[in-house]
Amino acid sequence: MISKTYETYAPEETLALGEKLGEKAQPGQIYTLVGDLGVGKTVFTQGVARGLGIKEPVSSPTFTIVQEYDEGRIPFYHFDVYRIGDVEEMDEIGYEDYFYGEGVCLIEWANLIDEILPPEAICITIEKNPEKGYDYRRITIDASI
Ligand code: ADP
Ligand code: MG
């Protein structure tokens, strides 16, 4: 297990961290994002998209579970499973084609679909710490290899 921790003090810094990760992302990788509402998961995702060379704006998919972006270096599949009622909804959208395909998957609220996450997923946790200020975020990246 490799674990790295970062601290950011502004949204731009979280975006820049995501961007670095997006630049290095490889086909078939799955990134999971866990953290409370408003912690910065979508900001981080926007950075990843930028790092992949995606220019169109990325926001959380509201009416669909997954949003696909094809204009970057590798296809990018952005999931937000916050509103998912049952993990079966993932079957309905054919998630396996995304998870085990040639693109990069990033899943906001991945903890809600724990049972279908492959063990090789790269787990990113974002946390606030009120003692360190309103814009402070602690970002931990865990990879099983
Ligand atoms: P989530 O997707 O986790 O619900 P968002 O990314 O949509 O959260 O929103 C995060 C909010 O927190 C944004 O309004 C952003 O400007 C703000 N913010 C403040 N400081 C940071 C930081 N260090 N990193 C990321 N976002 C931050
Ligand atoms: Mg979000």
PDB file of C-alpha atoms and ligand atoms in Angstrom:
ATOM      1  CA  MET A   1       0.000   0.000   0.000  1.00  0.00           C
ATOM      2  CA  ILE A   2       1.330   3.390  -0.996  1.00  0.00           C
ATOM      3  CA  SER A   3      -0.180   6.332   0.844  1.00  0.00           C
ATOM      4  CA  LYS A   4       0.512   9.987   0.196  1.00  0.00           C
ATOM      5  CA  THR A   5      -0.956  12.974   1.974  1.00  0.00           C
ATOM      6  CA  TYR A   6      -1.224  16.515   0.644  1.00  0.00           C
ATOM      7  CA  GLU A   7      -2.521  19.719   2.184  1.00  0.00           C
ATOM      8  CA  THR A   8      -4.166  22.485   0.198  1.00  0.00           C
ATOM      9  CA  TYR A   9      -5.227  25.953   1.308  1.00  0.00           C
ATOM     10  CA  ALA A  10      -7.233  27.091  -1.733  1.00  0.00           C
ATOM     11  CA  PRO A  11      -9.402  25.473  -4.436  1.00  0.00           C
ATOM     12  CA  GLU A  12      -6.737  26.259  -7.046  1.00  0.00           C
ATOM     13  CA  GLU A  13      -4.251  24.078  -5.165  1.00  0.00           C
ATOM     14  CA  THR A  14      -6.660  21.139  -5.097  1.00  0.00           C
ATOM     15  CA  LEU A  15      -7.298  21.655  -8.799  1.00  0.00           C
ATOM     16  CA  ALA A  16      -3.541  21.670  -9.472  1.00  0.00           C
ATOM     17  CA  LEU A  17      -3.094  18.410  -7.539  1.00  0.00           C
ATOM     18  CA  GLY A  18      -5.879  16.784  -9.566  1.00  0.00           C
ATOM     19  CA  GLU A  19      -4.271  18.092 -12.736  1.00  0.00           C
ATOM     20  CA  LYS A  20      -0.935  16.431 -11.912  1.00  0.00           C
ATOM     21  CA  LEU A  21      -2.754  13.178 -11.338  1.00  0.00           C
ATOM     22  CA  GLY A  22      -4.659  13.548 -14.623  1.00  0.00           C
ATOM     23  CA  GLU A  23      -1.402  14.068 -16.487  1.00  0.00           C
ATOM     24  CA  LYS A  24      -0.101  10.736 -15.198  1.00  0.00           C
ATOM     25  CA  ALA A  25      -3.363   8.742 -15.405  1.00  0.00           C
ATOM     26  CA  GLN A  26      -3.262   5.507 -17.375  1.00  0.00           C
ATOM     27  CA  PRO A  27      -5.980   3.643 -19.316  1.00  0.00           C
ATOM     28  CA  GLY A  28      -7.982   1.324 -17.092  1.00  0.00           C
ATOM     29  CA  GLN A  29      -7.331   3.191 -13.850  1.00  0.00           C
ATOM     30  CA  ILE A  30     -10.119   3.824 -11.368  1.00  0.00           C
ATOM     31  CA  TYR A  31      -9.950   6.705  -8.930  1.00  0.00           C
ATOM     32  CA  THR A  32     -12.382   6.874  -6.060  1.00  0.00           C
ATOM     33  CA  LEU A  33     -13.178  10.126  -4.289  1.00  0.00           C
ATOM     34  CA  VAL A  34     -14.561  10.155  -0.795  1.00  0.00           C
ATOM     35  CA  GLY A  35     -15.424  13.111   1.407  1.00  0.00           C
ATOM     36  CA  ASP A  36     -18.331  15.176   2.690  1.00  0.00           C
ATOM     37  CA  LEU A  37     -20.531  17.410   0.572  1.00  0.00           C
ATOM     38  CA  GLY A  38     -18.652  20.553  -0.450  1.00  0.00           C
ATOM     39  CA  VAL A  39     -15.231  19.227   0.493  1.00  0.00           C
ATOM     40  CA  GLY A  40     -13.806  19.586  -3.029  1.00  0.00           C
ATOM     41  CA  LYS A  41     -14.366  16.311  -4.869  1.00  0.00           C
ATOM     42  CA  THR A  42     -15.650  18.047  -7.983  1.00  0.00           C
ATOM     43  CA  VAL A  43     -12.865  20.649  -7.847  1.00  0.00           C
ATOM     44  CA  PHE A  44     -10.329  17.808  -7.735  1.00  0.00           C
ATOM     45  CA  THR A  45     -12.151  16.101 -10.636  1.00  0.00           C
ATOM     46  CA  GLN A  46     -11.960  19.281 -12.707  1.00  0.00           C
ATOM     47  CA  GLY A  47      -8.205  19.198 -12.207  1.00  0.00           C
ATOM     48  CA  VAL A  48      -7.977  15.571 -13.312  1.00  0.00           C
ATOM     49  CA  ALA A  49      -9.984  16.420 -16.436  1.00  0.00           C
ATOM     50  CA  ARG A  50      -7.690  19.321 -17.199  1.00  0.00           C
ATOM     51  CA  GLY A  51      -4.645  17.075 -16.759  1.00  0.00           C
ATOM     52  CA  LEU A  52      -6.142  14.674 -19.274  1.00  0.00           C
ATOM     53  CA  GLY A  53      -6.471  17.533 -21.763  1.00  0.00           C
ATOM     54  CA  ILE A  54     -10.234  17.987 -21.488  1.00  0.00           C
ATOM     55  CA  LYS A  55     -11.224  21.584 -22.177  1.00  0.00           C
ATOM     56  CA  GLU A  56     -14.995  21.444 -21.826  1.00  0.00           C
ATOM     57  CA  PRO A  57     -16.256  22.352 -18.350  1.00  0.00           C
ATOM     58  CA  VAL A  58     -16.727  19.453 -15.948  1.00  0.00           C
ATOM     59  CA  SER A  59     -19.421  19.583 -13.290  1.00  0.00           C
ATOM     60  CA  SER A  60     -21.111  16.856 -11.310  1.00  0.00           C
ATOM     61  CA  PRO A  61     -23.547  14.864 -13.431  1.00  0.00           C
ATOM     62  CA  THR A  62     -26.940  15.680 -11.914  1.00  0.00           C
ATOM     63  CA  PHE A  63     -29.407  13.570 -13.853  1.00  0.00           C
ATOM     64  CA  THR A  64     -27.093  10.772 -14.881  1.00  0.00           C
ATOM     65  CA  ILE A  65     -24.709   8.698 -12.811  1.00  0.00           C
ATOM     66  CA  VAL A  66     -21.881   8.983 -15.311  1.00  0.00           C
ATOM     67  CA  GLN A  67     -20.668  11.657 -17.693  1.00  0.00           C
ATOM     68  CA  GLU A  68     -18.292  10.719 -20.488  1.00  0.00           C
ATOM     69  CA  TYR A  69     -15.582  12.989 -21.937  1.00  0.00           C
ATOM     70  CA  ASP A  70     -13.802  11.898 -25.094  1.00  0.00           C
ATOM     71  CA  GLU A  71     -11.742  14.915 -26.077  1.00  0.00           C
ATOM     72  CA  GLY A  72      -8.768  14.233 -23.816  1.00  0.00           C
ATOM     73  CA  ARG A  73      -5.721  11.986 -24.013  1.00  0.00           C
ATOM     74  CA  ILE A  74      -7.773   9.015 -22.715  1.00  0.00           C
ATOM     75  CA  PRO A  75     -11.575   8.671 -22.402  1.00  0.00           C
ATOM     76  CA  PHE A  76     -12.691  10.020 -19.023  1.00  0.00           C
ATOM     77  CA  TYR A  77     -15.713   8.667 -17.151  1.00  0.00           C
ATOM     78  CA  HIS A  78     -16.860  10.880 -14.302  1.00  0.00           C
ATOM     79  CA  PHE A  79     -19.293   9.182 -11.925  1.00  0.00           C
ATOM     80  CA  ASP A  80     -21.199  10.864  -9.122  1.00  0.00           C
ATOM     81  CA  VAL A  81     -23.119   8.195  -7.237  1.00  0.00           C
ATOM     82  CA  TYR A  82     -24.433  10.496  -4.471  1.00  0.00           C
ATOM     83  CA  ARG A  83     -28.041   9.973  -5.485  1.00  0.00           C
ATOM     84  CA  ILE A  84     -27.822   6.274  -6.134  1.00  0.00           C
ATOM     85  CA  GLY A  85     -30.537   4.323  -4.316  1.00  0.00           C
ATOM     86  CA  ASP A  86     -29.173   0.847  -4.845  1.00  0.00           C
ATOM     87  CA  VAL A  87     -25.942  -0.532  -6.245  1.00  0.00           C
ATOM     88  CA  GLU A  88     -28.082  -2.326  -8.867  1.00  0.00           C
ATOM     89  CA  GLU A  89     -28.398   1.020 -10.628  1.00  0.00           C
ATOM     90  CA  MET A  90     -24.734   0.592 -11.517  1.00  0.00           C
ATOM     91  CA  ASP A  91     -25.594  -2.670 -13.277  1.00  0.00           C
ATOM     92  CA  GLU A  92     -28.331  -0.877 -15.178  1.00  0.00           C
ATOM     93  CA  ILE A  93     -25.869   1.621 -16.638  1.00  0.00           C
ATOM     94  CA  GLY A  94     -23.446  -1.189 -17.478  1.00  0.00           C
ATOM     95  CA  TYR A  95     -20.713   0.020 -15.157  1.00  0.00           C
ATOM     96  CA  GLU A  96     -18.414  -2.907 -15.952  1.00  0.00           C
ATOM     97  CA  ASP A  97     -17.840  -1.570 -19.458  1.00  0.00           C
ATOM     98  CA  TYR A  98     -16.501   1.625 -17.849  1.00  0.00           C
ATOM     99  CA  PHE A  99     -14.599   0.058 -14.940  1.00  0.00           C
ATOM    100  CA  TYR A 100     -12.875  -2.578 -17.050  1.00  0.00           C
ATOM    101  CA  GLY A 101     -12.505  -0.531 -20.231  1.00  0.00           C
ATOM    102  CA  GLU A 102      -9.671   1.541 -21.645  1.00  0.00           C
ATOM    103  CA  GLY A 103     -10.624   4.866 -20.109  1.00  0.00           C
ATOM    104  CA  VAL A 104     -10.011   6.503 -16.734  1.00  0.00           C
ATOM    105  CA  CYS A 105     -12.860   6.288 -14.217  1.00  0.00           C
ATOM    106  CA  LEU A 106     -13.307   8.718 -11.356  1.00  0.00           C
ATOM    107  CA  ILE A 107     -16.109   8.111  -8.871  1.00  0.00           C
ATOM    108  CA  GLU A 108     -17.383  10.762  -6.466  1.00  0.00           C
ATOM    109  CA  TRP A 109     -19.003   9.248  -3.314  1.00  0.00           C
ATOM    110  CA  ALA A 110     -17.416   5.888  -4.126  1.00  0.00           C
ATOM    111  CA  ASN A 111     -18.041   4.699  -0.541  1.00  0.00           C
ATOM    112  CA  LEU A 112     -21.719   4.278  -1.510  1.00  0.00           C
ATOM    113  CA  ILE A 113     -20.818   1.542  -3.995  1.00  0.00           C
ATOM    114  CA  ASP A 114     -18.068  -0.105  -1.961  1.00  0.00           C
ATOM    115  CA  GLU A 115     -19.033  -3.667  -2.842  1.00  0.00           C
ATOM    116  CA  ILE A 116     -18.357  -3.292  -6.568  1.00  0.00           C
ATOM    117  CA  LEU A 117     -15.077  -1.365  -6.371  1.00  0.00           C
ATOM    118  CA  PRO A 118     -12.096  -3.342  -7.647  1.00  0.00           C
ATOM    119  CA  PRO A 119      -9.252  -3.725  -5.127  1.00  0.00           C
ATOM    120  CA  GLU A 120      -6.819  -1.951  -7.446  1.00  0.00           C
ATOM    121  CA  ALA A 121      -8.798   1.300  -7.324  1.00  0.00           C
ATOM    122  CA  ILE A 122      -6.800   4.348  -6.227  1.00  0.00           C
ATOM    123  CA  CYS A 123      -8.590   5.865  -3.234  1.00  0.00           C
ATOM    124  CA  ILE A 124      -8.600   9.610  -2.644  1.00  0.00           C
ATOM    125  CA  THR A 125     -10.001  10.997   0.573  1.00  0.00           C
ATOM    126  CA  ILE A 126     -10.563  14.720   1.112  1.00  0.00           C
ATOM    127  CA  GLU A 127     -11.131  16.113   4.586  1.00  0.00           C
ATOM    128  CA  LYS A 128     -11.591  19.525   6.159  1.00  0.00           C
ATOM    129  CA  ASN A 129     -10.096  20.601   9.440  1.00  0.00           C
ATOM    130  CA  PRO A 130     -11.882  23.632  10.911  1.00  0.00           C
ATOM    131  CA  GLU A 131      -8.889  24.383  13.127  1.00  0.00           C
ATOM    132  CA  LYS A 132      -6.777  24.981  10.037  1.00  0.00           C
ATOM    133  CA  GLY A 133      -9.147  27.391   8.323  1.00  0.00           C
ATOM    134  CA  TYR A 134     -12.148  27.344   6.020  1.00  0.00           C
ATOM    135  CA  ASP A 135     -10.197  26.596   2.829  1.00  0.00           C
ATOM    136  CA  TYR A 136      -7.857  23.978   4.267  1.00  0.00           C
ATOM    137  CA  ARG A 137      -8.131  20.441   2.843  1.00  0.00           C
ATOM    138  CA  ARG A 138      -6.203  17.280   3.648  1.00  0.00           C
ATOM    139  CA  ILE A 139      -6.020  14.978   0.634  1.00  0.00           C
ATOM    140  CA  THR A 140      -4.887  11.376   1.058  1.00  0.00           C
ATOM    141  CA  ILE A 141      -4.171   9.156  -1.919  1.00  0.00           C
ATOM    142  CA  ASP A 142      -3.973   5.409  -1.262  1.00  0.00           C
ATOM    143  CA  ALA A 143      -2.947   2.887  -3.890  1.00  0.00           C
ATOM    144  CA  SER A 144      -2.793  -0.843  -3.285  1.00  0.00           C
ATOM    145  CA  ILE A 145       0.399  -1.326  -5.286  1.00  0.00           C
TER     146      ILE A 145
HETATM  147  P1  ADP B   1     -17.914  18.223  -3.546  1.00  0.00           P
HETATM  148  O1  ADP B   1     -17.861  17.787  -4.994  1.00  0.00           O
HETATM  149  O2  ADP B   1     -16.971  17.473  -2.658  1.00  0.00           O
HETATM  150  O3  ADP B   1     -19.314  18.224  -3.001  1.00  0.00           O
HETATM  151  P2  ADP B   1     -17.162  20.791  -4.644  1.00  0.00           P
HETATM  152  O4  ADP B   1     -15.868  20.484  -5.308  1.00  0.00           O
HETATM  153  O5  ADP B   1     -18.377  20.906  -5.504  1.00  0.00           O
HETATM  154  O6  ADP B   1     -17.417  19.738  -3.464  1.00  0.00           O
HETATM  155  O7  ADP B   1     -17.047  22.150  -3.829  1.00  0.00           O
HETATM  156  C1  ADP B   1     -15.958  22.466  -3.011  1.00  0.00           C
HETATM  157  C2  ADP B   1     -16.114  23.896  -2.535  1.00  0.00           C
HETATM  158  O8  ADP B   1     -15.128  24.211  -1.553  1.00  0.00           O
HETATM  159  C3  ADP B   1     -15.952  24.896  -3.667  1.00  0.00           C
HETATM  160  O9  ADP B   1     -16.859  25.948  -3.478  1.00  0.00           O
HETATM  161  C4  ADP B   1     -14.518  25.380  -3.475  1.00  0.00           C
HETATM  162  O10 ADP B   1     -14.321  26.688  -3.949  1.00  0.00           O
HETATM  163  C5  ADP B   1     -14.394  25.336  -1.952  1.00  0.00           C
HETATM  164  N1  ADP B   1     -13.014  25.188  -1.473  1.00  0.00           N
HETATM  165  C6  ADP B   1     -12.427  25.973  -0.541  1.00  0.00           C
HETATM  166  N2  ADP B   1     -11.174  25.595  -0.281  1.00  0.00           N
HETATM  167  C7  ADP B   1     -10.932  24.518  -1.068  1.00  0.00           C
HETATM  168  C8  ADP B   1      -9.798  23.669  -1.231  1.00  0.00           C
HETATM  169  N3  ADP B   1      -8.645  23.818  -0.534  1.00  0.00           N
HETATM  170  N4  ADP B   1      -9.906  22.655  -2.126  1.00  0.00           N
HETATM  171  C9  ADP B   1     -11.057  22.455  -2.817  1.00  0.00           C
HETATM  172  N5  ADP B   1     -12.154  23.221  -2.701  1.00  0.00           N
HETATM  173  C10 ADP B   1     -12.108  24.248  -1.827  1.00  0.00           C
HETATM  174 MG    MG B   2     -19.277  16.941  -6.301  1.00  0.00          MG
END
